[in-house]
Amino acid sequence: MALESENSSLDWLCLVLAPAVLASMELFHPAHFTHAPGMYAYLSAARPYAPAFEALGYSGPHWWVALHLIQLPMLALVALGLWRLVDGVSEGVAGLAARLSRAGAFVFAILYTALDSIGGVGLGRSILDLEAMRAAGSLTPEEAAGAVKLLDAVWVDPVTGGVGSFVSLGGSWAAFVAAAAAAFALGASRRAPWPALALLLFFGWELQISHAAPHGPAAFASLMAAALWLRLEPRLRVFSARPGSAPSEAVGASFSVGERILVDRTIPLDRKTL
């Protein structure tokens, strides 16, 4: 895959547009509310900015549903972009790393789809339904309190919960594996410059910590920056020198993901050998 290839529109969509959308949205994805004031107590109403919850603001459960509905296709595109990053890398240890990266991207897509569906869209709609039933007076206070306890328990479920669960931690670590293995594969096969690889690693690490603010915005901004670096890096310059001669500049092909960097080396002639 290359951002300059015939499929460049798809690559821009997966590695630039989707991360840009996610980086912007995650600025309004709160964190650290599980224990105080509690999931339901926090998510059931709009909240202004508060440093303890990281997000710039929270507009209420309708936003929680919309946020995760948008995340579903955007994260699928990111997973596809990670998959395509290692197109054409198939030989040696770099090829093994590329296959590991694709396995990580596949698991990331599956687990984050489950996470956003259960802890995002499903939970948000349940909060809205419960609030509507309370407003209509169709629940007794005891029934409403029991429903709130149930939703709080769903949020911390060890398998499908929104924090510390199998789908949450598994998806986050899968994203890190996908990014780290892709960086290794591209570096080992000399298909990308080191700053782009560093940004790719930073993306994986930050997303492994959390996709909520502030780590999520930092992660997706880094992925976008890595993709832009790969696309816009114009030339590779290599300096080589022989004993007794000045270094000469060699200009290689433009960096592009999935295409081997070719370098034309120009070596000054040593007249003593003529």
PDB file of C-alpha atoms in Angstrom:
ATOM      1  CA  MET A   1       0.000   0.000   0.000  1.00  0.00           C
ATOM      2  CA  ALA A   2       1.142   3.514  -0.677  1.00  0.00           C
ATOM      3  CA  LEU A   3      -0.506   6.844  -0.197  1.00  0.00           C
ATOM      4  CA  GLU A   4       0.664   7.525  -3.743  1.00  0.00           C
ATOM      5  CA  SER A   5      -0.782   4.329  -5.206  1.00  0.00           C
ATOM      6  CA  GLU A   6      -3.855   3.784  -7.324  1.00  0.00           C
ATOM      7  CA  ASN A   7      -5.802   3.202  -4.100  1.00  0.00           C
ATOM      8  CA  SER A   8      -4.676   6.491  -2.585  1.00  0.00           C
ATOM      9  CA  SER A   9      -8.244   7.691  -1.973  1.00  0.00           C
ATOM     10  CA  LEU A  10      -8.915   4.724   0.300  1.00  0.00           C
ATOM     11  CA  ASP A  11      -5.600   5.246   2.073  1.00  0.00           C
ATOM     12  CA  TRP A  12      -6.350   8.914   2.711  1.00  0.00           C
ATOM     13  CA  LEU A  13      -9.783   7.936   4.022  1.00  0.00           C
ATOM     14  CA  CYS A  14      -8.409   5.278   6.390  1.00  0.00           C
ATOM     15  CA  LEU A  15      -5.235   6.949   7.625  1.00  0.00           C
ATOM     16  CA  VAL A  16      -5.961  10.672   7.452  1.00  0.00           C
ATOM     17  CA  LEU A  17      -9.677  11.476   7.365  1.00  0.00           C
ATOM     18  CA  ALA A  18     -10.873   8.821   9.841  1.00  0.00           C
ATOM     19  CA  PRO A  19      -8.123   9.599  12.406  1.00  0.00           C
ATOM     20  CA  ALA A  20      -8.873  13.323  12.045  1.00  0.00           C
ATOM     21  CA  VAL A  21     -12.554  12.725  12.816  1.00  0.00           C
ATOM     22  CA  LEU A  22     -11.690  10.502  15.775  1.00  0.00           C
ATOM     23  CA  ALA A  23      -9.080  12.891  17.185  1.00  0.00           C
ATOM     24  CA  SER A  24     -11.662  15.681  17.128  1.00  0.00           C
ATOM     25  CA  MET A  25     -14.474  13.637  18.673  1.00  0.00           C
ATOM     26  CA  GLU A  26     -12.404  12.075  21.436  1.00  0.00           C
ATOM     27  CA  LEU A  27     -11.750  15.546  22.832  1.00  0.00           C
ATOM     28  CA  PHE A  28     -15.349  15.270  24.064  1.00  0.00           C
ATOM     29  CA  HIS A  29     -15.109  11.671  25.323  1.00  0.00           C
ATOM     30  CA  PRO A  30     -14.941  11.855  29.145  1.00  0.00           C
ATOM     31  CA  ALA A  31     -12.915   9.522  31.363  1.00  0.00           C
ATOM     32  CA  HIS A  32     -12.412   8.654  35.055  1.00  0.00           C
ATOM     33  CA  PHE A  33     -16.099   8.777  36.022  1.00  0.00           C
ATOM     34  CA  THR A  34     -16.569   5.084  36.864  1.00  0.00           C
ATOM     35  CA  HIS A  35     -16.039   5.363  40.622  1.00  0.00           C
ATOM     36  CA  ALA A  36     -16.931   8.993  41.261  1.00  0.00           C
ATOM     37  CA  PRO A  37     -19.629  10.011  40.641  1.00  0.00           C
ATOM     38  CA  GLY A  38     -20.363   6.664  38.937  1.00  0.00           C
ATOM     39  CA  MET A  39     -21.143   5.737  35.345  1.00  0.00           C
ATOM     40  CA  TYR A  40     -24.882   6.371  35.379  1.00  0.00           C
ATOM     41  CA  ALA A  41     -24.659   9.469  37.545  1.00  0.00           C
ATOM     42  CA  TYR A  42     -22.187  11.047  35.130  1.00  0.00           C
ATOM     43  CA  LEU A  43     -23.396   9.890  31.710  1.00  0.00           C
ATOM     44  CA  SER A  44     -27.107  10.472  32.277  1.00  0.00           C
ATOM     45  CA  ALA A  45     -26.805  14.275  32.153  1.00  0.00           C
ATOM     46  CA  ALA A  46     -24.835  16.940  30.297  1.00  0.00           C
ATOM     47  CA  ARG A  47     -21.666  18.107  32.033  1.00  0.00           C
ATOM     48  CA  PRO A  48     -19.478  21.186  31.633  1.00  0.00           C
ATOM     49  CA  TYR A  49     -15.724  20.915  31.387  1.00  0.00           C
ATOM     50  CA  ALA A  50     -14.089  19.564  34.530  1.00  0.00           C
ATOM     51  CA  PRO A  51     -10.361  18.719  34.628  1.00  0.00           C
ATOM     52  CA  ALA A  52     -10.984  15.477  36.524  1.00  0.00           C
ATOM     53  CA  PHE A  53     -12.889  14.011  33.556  1.00  0.00           C
ATOM     54  CA  GLU A  54     -10.417  15.173  30.859  1.00  0.00           C
ATOM     55  CA  ALA A  55     -12.980  15.914  28.099  1.00  0.00           C
ATOM     56  CA  LEU A  56     -13.653  19.472  26.956  1.00  0.00           C
ATOM     57  CA  GLY A  57     -17.296  18.872  27.790  1.00  0.00           C
ATOM     58  CA  TYR A  58     -20.043  16.263  27.715  1.00  0.00           C
ATOM     59  CA  SER A  59     -23.423  16.913  26.086  1.00  0.00           C
ATOM     60  CA  GLY A  60     -25.358  14.068  27.677  1.00  0.00           C
ATOM     61  CA  PRO A  61     -26.446  10.541  26.715  1.00  0.00           C
ATOM     62  CA  HIS A  62     -27.542  11.538  23.202  1.00  0.00           C
ATOM     63  CA  TRP A  63     -23.938  12.566  22.533  1.00  0.00           C
ATOM     64  CA  TRP A  64     -22.676   9.310  24.056  1.00  0.00           C
ATOM     65  CA  VAL A  65     -24.773   7.361  21.543  1.00  0.00           C
ATOM     66  CA  ALA A  66     -23.804   9.581  18.596  1.00  0.00           C
ATOM     67  CA  LEU A  67     -20.113   9.476  19.528  1.00  0.00           C
ATOM     68  CA  HIS A  68     -19.999   5.695  19.490  1.00  0.00           C
ATOM     69  CA  LEU A  69     -22.165   5.363  16.389  1.00  0.00           C
ATOM     70  CA  ILE A  70     -19.624   7.497  14.530  1.00  0.00           C
ATOM     71  CA  GLN A  71     -16.715   5.647  16.123  1.00  0.00           C
ATOM     72  CA  LEU A  72     -17.898   2.310  14.723  1.00  0.00           C
ATOM     73  CA  PRO A  73     -17.177   3.031  11.026  1.00  0.00           C
ATOM     74  CA  MET A  74     -14.236   5.329  11.782  1.00  0.00           C
ATOM     75  CA  LEU A  75     -12.413   2.674  13.813  1.00  0.00           C
ATOM     76  CA  ALA A  76     -13.174   0.085  11.146  1.00  0.00           C
ATOM     77  CA  LEU A  77     -11.480   2.374   8.618  1.00  0.00           C
ATOM     78  CA  VAL A  78      -8.474   2.804  10.920  1.00  0.00           C
ATOM     79  CA  ALA A  79      -8.182  -0.979  11.255  1.00  0.00           C
ATOM     80  CA  LEU A  80      -8.298  -1.284   7.468  1.00  0.00           C
ATOM     81  CA  GLY A  81      -5.630   1.400   7.186  1.00  0.00           C
ATOM     82  CA  LEU A  82      -3.365  -0.484   9.594  1.00  0.00           C
ATOM     83  CA  TRP A  83      -3.939  -3.638   7.543  1.00  0.00           C
ATOM     84  CA  ARG A  84      -2.971  -1.844   4.337  1.00  0.00           C
ATOM     85  CA  LEU A  85       0.127  -0.243   5.850  1.00  0.00           C
ATOM     86  CA  VAL A  86       2.068  -3.470   5.417  1.00  0.00           C
ATOM     87  CA  ASP A  87       0.912  -4.348   1.903  1.00  0.00           C
ATOM     88  CA  GLY A  88       3.773  -5.930   0.015  1.00  0.00           C
ATOM     89  CA  VAL A  89       5.863  -6.759   3.094  1.00  0.00           C
ATOM     90  CA  SER A  90       6.175 -10.529   2.965  1.00  0.00           C
ATOM     91  CA  GLU A  91       9.797 -11.623   3.246  1.00  0.00           C
ATOM     92  CA  GLY A  92      11.879 -12.571   6.260  1.00  0.00           C
ATOM     93  CA  VAL A  93      11.346 -11.177   9.732  1.00  0.00           C
ATOM     94  CA  ALA A  94       9.634  -8.114   8.271  1.00  0.00           C
ATOM     95  CA  GLY A  95       7.051 -10.388   6.677  1.00  0.00           C
ATOM     96  CA  LEU A  96       6.418 -12.121  10.003  1.00  0.00           C
ATOM     97  CA  ALA A  97       5.938  -8.740  11.664  1.00  0.00           C
ATOM     98  CA  ALA A  98       3.544  -7.712   8.889  1.00  0.00           C
ATOM     99  CA  ARG A  99       1.408 -10.795   9.477  1.00  0.00           C
ATOM    100  CA  LEU A 100       1.412 -10.124  13.221  1.00  0.00           C
ATOM    101  CA  SER A 101       0.353  -6.538  12.540  1.00  0.00           C
ATOM    102  CA  ARG A 102      -2.566  -7.685  10.415  1.00  0.00           C
ATOM    103  CA  ALA A 103      -3.645 -10.165  13.072  1.00  0.00           C
ATOM    104  CA  GLY A 104      -3.608  -7.328  15.603  1.00  0.00           C
ATOM    105  CA  ALA A 105      -5.627  -5.064  13.308  1.00  0.00           C
ATOM    106  CA  PHE A 106      -8.203  -7.829  12.809  1.00  0.00           C
ATOM    107  CA  VAL A 107      -8.609  -8.438  16.552  1.00  0.00           C
ATOM    108  CA  PHE A 108      -8.711  -4.682  17.191  1.00  0.00           C
ATOM    109  CA  ALA A 109     -11.585  -4.263  14.722  1.00  0.00           C
ATOM    110  CA  ILE A 110     -13.599  -7.102  16.269  1.00  0.00           C
ATOM    111  CA  LEU A 111     -13.131  -6.167  19.922  1.00  0.00           C
ATOM    112  CA  TYR A 112     -13.620  -2.434  19.466  1.00  0.00           C
ATOM    113  CA  THR A 113     -16.792  -3.082  17.487  1.00  0.00           C
ATOM    114  CA  ALA A 114     -18.066  -5.065  20.462  1.00  0.00           C
ATOM    115  CA  LEU A 115     -16.907  -2.381  22.908  1.00  0.00           C
ATOM    116  CA  ASP A 116     -18.560   0.500  21.054  1.00  0.00           C
ATOM    117  CA  SER A 117     -21.740  -1.488  20.473  1.00  0.00           C
ATOM    118  CA  ILE A 118     -22.191  -2.593  24.097  1.00  0.00           C
ATOM    119  CA  GLY A 119     -20.546   0.097  26.207  1.00  0.00           C
ATOM    120  CA  GLY A 120     -21.306   2.888  23.778  1.00  0.00           C
ATOM    121  CA  VAL A 121     -24.466   2.666  21.676  1.00  0.00           C
ATOM    122  CA  GLY A 122     -26.290   0.013  23.711  1.00  0.00           C
ATOM    123  CA  LEU A 123     -25.493   1.543  27.082  1.00  0.00           C
ATOM    124  CA  GLY A 124     -26.347   5.046  25.906  1.00  0.00           C
ATOM    125  CA  ARG A 125     -29.712   3.974  24.533  1.00  0.00           C
ATOM    126  CA  SER A 126     -30.452   2.124  27.786  1.00  0.00           C
ATOM    127  CA  ILE A 127     -29.740   5.306  29.756  1.00  0.00           C
ATOM    128  CA  LEU A 128     -32.067   7.300  27.498  1.00  0.00           C
ATOM    129  CA  ASP A 129     -34.830   4.694  27.789  1.00  0.00           C
ATOM    130  CA  LEU A 130     -34.515   4.574  31.561  1.00  0.00           C
ATOM    131  CA  GLU A 131     -34.617   8.355  31.859  1.00  0.00           C
ATOM    132  CA  ALA A 132     -37.719   8.457  29.635  1.00  0.00           C
ATOM    133  CA  MET A 133     -39.456   5.832  31.765  1.00  0.00           C
ATOM    134  CA  ARG A 134     -38.604   7.708  34.951  1.00  0.00           C
ATOM    135  CA  ALA A 135     -39.924  10.948  33.486  1.00  0.00           C
ATOM    136  CA  ALA A 136     -43.152   9.213  32.439  1.00  0.00           C
ATOM    137  CA  GLY A 137     -43.607   7.782  35.923  1.00  0.00           C
ATOM    138  CA  SER A 138     -43.722   4.213  34.660  1.00  0.00           C
ATOM    139  CA  LEU A 139     -41.092   3.058  37.160  1.00  0.00           C
ATOM    140  CA  THR A 140     -41.227   3.118  40.917  1.00  0.00           C
ATOM    141  CA  PRO A 141     -38.202   4.647  42.669  1.00  0.00           C
ATOM    142  CA  GLU A 142     -37.124   1.159  43.686  1.00  0.00           C
ATOM    143  CA  GLU A 143     -37.382  -0.142  40.123  1.00  0.00           C
ATOM    144  CA  ALA A 144     -35.439   2.830  38.782  1.00  0.00           C
ATOM    145  CA  ALA A 145     -32.728   2.361  41.400  1.00  0.00           C
ATOM    146  CA  GLY A 146     -32.453  -1.313  40.468  1.00  0.00           C
ATOM    147  CA  ALA A 147     -32.139  -0.452  36.782  1.00  0.00           C
ATOM    148  CA  VAL A 148     -29.396   2.062  37.544  1.00  0.00           C
ATOM    149  CA  LYS A 149     -27.500  -0.584  39.513  1.00  0.00           C
ATOM    150  CA  LEU A 150     -27.843  -2.992  36.604  1.00  0.00           C
ATOM    151  CA  LEU A 151     -26.431  -0.497  34.085  1.00  0.00           C
ATOM    152  CA  ASP A 152     -23.564   0.389  36.426  1.00  0.00           C
ATOM    153  CA  ALA A 153     -22.797  -3.339  36.632  1.00  0.00           C
ATOM    154  CA  VAL A 154     -22.897  -3.650  32.829  1.00  0.00           C
ATOM    155  CA  TRP A 155     -20.312  -0.862  32.592  1.00  0.00           C
ATOM    156  CA  VAL A 156     -17.791  -2.751  34.757  1.00  0.00           C
ATOM    157  CA  ASP A 157     -18.564  -6.255  33.482  1.00  0.00           C
ATOM    158  CA  PRO A 158     -15.234  -8.132  33.249  1.00  0.00           C
ATOM    159  CA  VAL A 159     -15.926  -9.437  29.741  1.00  0.00           C
ATOM    160  CA  THR A 160     -17.875  -6.736  27.902  1.00  0.00           C
ATOM    161  CA  GLY A 161     -17.672  -3.688  30.175  1.00  0.00           C
ATOM    162  CA  GLY A 162     -16.493  -0.258  29.140  1.00  0.00           C
ATOM    163  CA  VAL A 163     -13.429  -0.201  31.421  1.00  0.00           C
ATOM    164  CA  GLY A 164     -10.935  -2.892  32.381  1.00  0.00           C
ATOM    165  CA  SER A 165     -12.805  -5.648  30.534  1.00  0.00           C
ATOM    166  CA  PHE A 166     -11.677  -8.298  28.072  1.00  0.00           C
ATOM    167  CA  VAL A 167     -13.019  -6.386  25.062  1.00  0.00           C
ATOM    168  CA  SER A 168     -11.658  -3.052  26.300  1.00  0.00           C
ATOM    169  CA  LEU A 169      -8.154  -4.165  27.255  1.00  0.00           C
ATOM    170  CA  GLY A 170      -7.941  -6.769  24.505  1.00  0.00           C
ATOM    171  CA  GLY A 171      -8.899  -4.286  21.813  1.00  0.00           C
ATOM    172  CA  SER A 172      -6.465  -1.681  23.112  1.00  0.00           C
ATOM    173  CA  TRP A 173      -3.531  -4.097  23.243  1.00  0.00           C
ATOM    174  CA  ALA A 174      -4.433  -5.456  19.807  1.00  0.00           C
ATOM    175  CA  ALA A 175      -4.180  -1.912  18.436  1.00  0.00           C
ATOM    176  CA  PHE A 176      -0.743  -1.549  20.015  1.00  0.00           C
ATOM    177  CA  VAL A 177       0.428  -4.859  18.529  1.00  0.00           C
ATOM    178  CA  ALA A 178      -0.872  -3.831  15.102  1.00  0.00           C
ATOM    179  CA  ALA A 179       0.921  -0.478  15.228  1.00  0.00           C
ATOM    180  CA  ALA A 180       4.188  -1.721  16.754  1.00  0.00           C
ATOM    181  CA  ALA A 181       4.473  -4.707  14.419  1.00  0.00           C
ATOM    182  CA  ALA A 182       3.675  -2.509  11.409  1.00  0.00           C
ATOM    183  CA  ALA A 183       6.382  -0.050  12.457  1.00  0.00           C
ATOM    184  CA  PHE A 184       8.882  -2.894  12.786  1.00  0.00           C
ATOM    185  CA  ALA A 185       7.885  -4.404   9.437  1.00  0.00           C
ATOM    186  CA  LEU A 186       8.173  -1.086   7.615  1.00  0.00           C
ATOM    187  CA  GLY A 187      11.453  -0.242   9.311  1.00  0.00           C
ATOM    188  CA  ALA A 188      13.021  -3.652   8.725  1.00  0.00           C
ATOM    189  CA  SER A 189      12.079  -3.532   5.045  1.00  0.00           C
ATOM    190  CA  ARG A 190      13.234   0.098   4.696  1.00  0.00           C
ATOM    191  CA  ARG A 191       9.849   1.304   3.523  1.00  0.00           C
ATOM    192  CA  ALA A 192       9.375   4.270   5.848  1.00  0.00           C
ATOM    193  CA  PRO A 193      11.446   6.989   7.556  1.00  0.00           C
ATOM    194  CA  TRP A 194      12.055   6.710  11.285  1.00  0.00           C
ATOM    195  CA  PRO A 195       9.980   9.771  12.324  1.00  0.00           C
ATOM    196  CA  ALA A 196       6.877   8.206  10.775  1.00  0.00           C
ATOM    197  CA  LEU A 197       7.645   4.922  12.535  1.00  0.00           C
ATOM    198  CA  ALA A 198       8.022   6.736  15.867  1.00  0.00           C
ATOM    199  CA  LEU A 199       4.654   8.421  15.357  1.00  0.00           C
ATOM    200  CA  LEU A 200       3.100   5.058  14.536  1.00  0.00           C
ATOM    201  CA  LEU A 201       4.487   3.569  17.754  1.00  0.00           C
ATOM    202  CA  PHE A 202       3.216   6.544  19.741  1.00  0.00           C
ATOM    203  CA  PHE A 203      -0.240   6.038  18.231  1.00  0.00           C
ATOM    204  CA  GLY A 204      -0.324   2.418  19.367  1.00  0.00           C
ATOM    205  CA  TRP A 205       0.895   3.195  22.869  1.00  0.00           C
ATOM    206  CA  GLU A 206      -1.535   6.051  23.478  1.00  0.00           C
ATOM    207  CA  LEU A 207      -4.503   4.068  22.160  1.00  0.00           C
ATOM    208  CA  GLN A 208      -3.481   1.165  24.374  1.00  0.00           C
ATOM    209  CA  ILE A 209      -3.867   3.480  27.362  1.00  0.00           C
ATOM    210  CA  SER A 210      -7.291   4.817  26.373  1.00  0.00           C
ATOM    211  CA  HIS A 211      -9.306   6.060  23.415  1.00  0.00           C
ATOM    212  CA  ALA A 212     -10.947   8.724  25.599  1.00  0.00           C
ATOM    213  CA  ALA A 213      -9.426  12.164  26.154  1.00  0.00           C
ATOM    214  CA  PRO A 214      -6.569  12.994  26.328  1.00  0.00           C
ATOM    215  CA  HIS A 215      -4.941   9.798  25.037  1.00  0.00           C
ATOM    216  CA  GLY A 216      -7.370   9.129  22.186  1.00  0.00           C
ATOM    217  CA  PRO A 217      -6.901  12.522  20.516  1.00  0.00           C
ATOM    218  CA  ALA A 218      -3.119  12.203  20.867  1.00  0.00           C
ATOM    219  CA  ALA A 219      -3.201   8.691  19.400  1.00  0.00           C
ATOM    220  CA  PHE A 220      -5.274   9.482  16.331  1.00  0.00           C
ATOM    221  CA  ALA A 221      -3.456  12.753  15.673  1.00  0.00           C
ATOM    222  CA  SER A 222      -0.188  10.781  15.718  1.00  0.00           C
ATOM    223  CA  LEU A 223      -1.536   8.218  13.254  1.00  0.00           C
ATOM    224  CA  MET A 224      -2.644  11.009  10.941  1.00  0.00           C
ATOM    225  CA  ALA A 225       0.762  12.685  11.249  1.00  0.00           C
ATOM    226  CA  ALA A 226       2.536   9.405  10.481  1.00  0.00           C
ATOM    227  CA  ALA A 227       0.441   8.908   7.355  1.00  0.00           C
ATOM    228  CA  LEU A 228       1.035  12.474   6.199  1.00  0.00           C
ATOM    229  CA  TRP A 229       4.768  12.091   6.814  1.00  0.00           C
ATOM    230  CA  LEU A 230       4.802   8.965   4.669  1.00  0.00           C
ATOM    231  CA  ARG A 231       2.903  10.766   1.925  1.00  0.00           C
ATOM    232  CA  LEU A 232       4.677  14.098   1.953  1.00  0.00           C
ATOM    233  CA  GLU A 233       8.287  13.066   2.577  1.00  0.00           C
ATOM    234  CA  PRO A 234       9.600  14.082  -0.856  1.00  0.00           C
ATOM    235  CA  ARG A 235      13.012  12.515  -1.156  1.00  0.00           C
ATOM    236  CA  LEU A 236      15.419  10.271   0.716  1.00  0.00           C
ATOM    237  CA  ARG A 237      18.925  11.681   0.847  1.00  0.00           C
ATOM    238  CA  VAL A 238      21.769   9.351   1.588  1.00  0.00           C
ATOM    239  CA  PHE A 239      25.343  10.484   2.073  1.00  0.00           C
ATOM    240  CA  SER A 240      28.069   7.987   1.409  1.00  0.00           C
ATOM    241  CA  ALA A 241      31.802   8.487   1.533  1.00  0.00           C
ATOM    242  CA  ARG A 242      34.884   6.554   0.526  1.00  0.00           C
ATOM    243  CA  PRO A 243      38.286   6.959   2.140  1.00  0.00           C
ATOM    244  CA  GLY A 244      40.043   9.973   0.732  1.00  0.00           C
ATOM    245  CA  SER A 245      36.977  11.332  -1.040  1.00  0.00           C
ATOM    246  CA  ALA A 246      34.213  13.768  -0.158  1.00  0.00           C
ATOM    247  CA  PRO A 247      30.749  12.479   0.538  1.00  0.00           C
ATOM    248  CA  SER A 248      28.376  12.559  -2.386  1.00  0.00           C
ATOM    249  CA  GLU A 249      24.676  13.069  -2.229  1.00  0.00           C
ATOM    250  CA  ALA A 250      22.341  10.417  -3.504  1.00  0.00           C
ATOM    251  CA  VAL A 251      18.692  10.998  -4.086  1.00  0.00           C
ATOM    252  CA  GLY A 252      16.232   8.148  -3.747  1.00  0.00           C
ATOM    253  CA  ALA A 253      12.632   7.560  -4.576  1.00  0.00           C
ATOM    254  CA  SER A 254       9.866   9.260  -2.618  1.00  0.00           C
ATOM    255  CA  PHE A 255       8.855   7.545   0.581  1.00  0.00           C
ATOM    256  CA  SER A 256       5.662   5.591   0.272  1.00  0.00           C
ATOM    257  CA  VAL A 257       4.239   2.854   2.413  1.00  0.00           C
ATOM    258  CA  GLY A 258       4.455  -0.643   0.999  1.00  0.00           C
ATOM    259  CA  GLU A 259       6.975   0.253  -1.699  1.00  0.00           C
ATOM    260  CA  ARG A 260      10.657  -0.458  -1.185  1.00  0.00           C
ATOM    261  CA  ILE A 261      12.819   2.639  -1.054  1.00  0.00           C
ATOM    262  CA  LEU A 262      15.266   2.567  -3.947  1.00  0.00           C
ATOM    263  CA  VAL A 263      18.389   4.674  -3.732  1.00  0.00           C
ATOM    264  CA  ASP A 264      20.685   5.593  -6.599  1.00  0.00           C
ATOM    265  CA  ARG A 265      24.135   5.875  -5.104  1.00  0.00           C
ATOM    266  CA  THR A 266      26.632   8.102  -6.896  1.00  0.00           C
ATOM    267  CA  ILE A 267      30.170   7.343  -5.790  1.00  0.00           C
ATOM    268  CA  PRO A 268      33.001   9.672  -6.869  1.00  0.00           C
ATOM    269  CA  LEU A 269      35.581   7.928  -9.018  1.00  0.00           C
ATOM    270  CA  ASP A 270      39.051   7.492  -7.585  1.00  0.00           C
ATOM    271  CA  ARG A 271      41.329   8.535 -10.433  1.00  0.00           C
ATOM    272  CA  LYS A 272      44.145   6.337  -9.077  1.00  0.00           C
ATOM    273  CA  THR A 273      42.123   3.284 -10.038  1.00  0.00           C
ATOM    274  CA  LEU A 274      41.671   4.353 -13.674  1.00  0.00           C
TER     275      LEU A 274
END
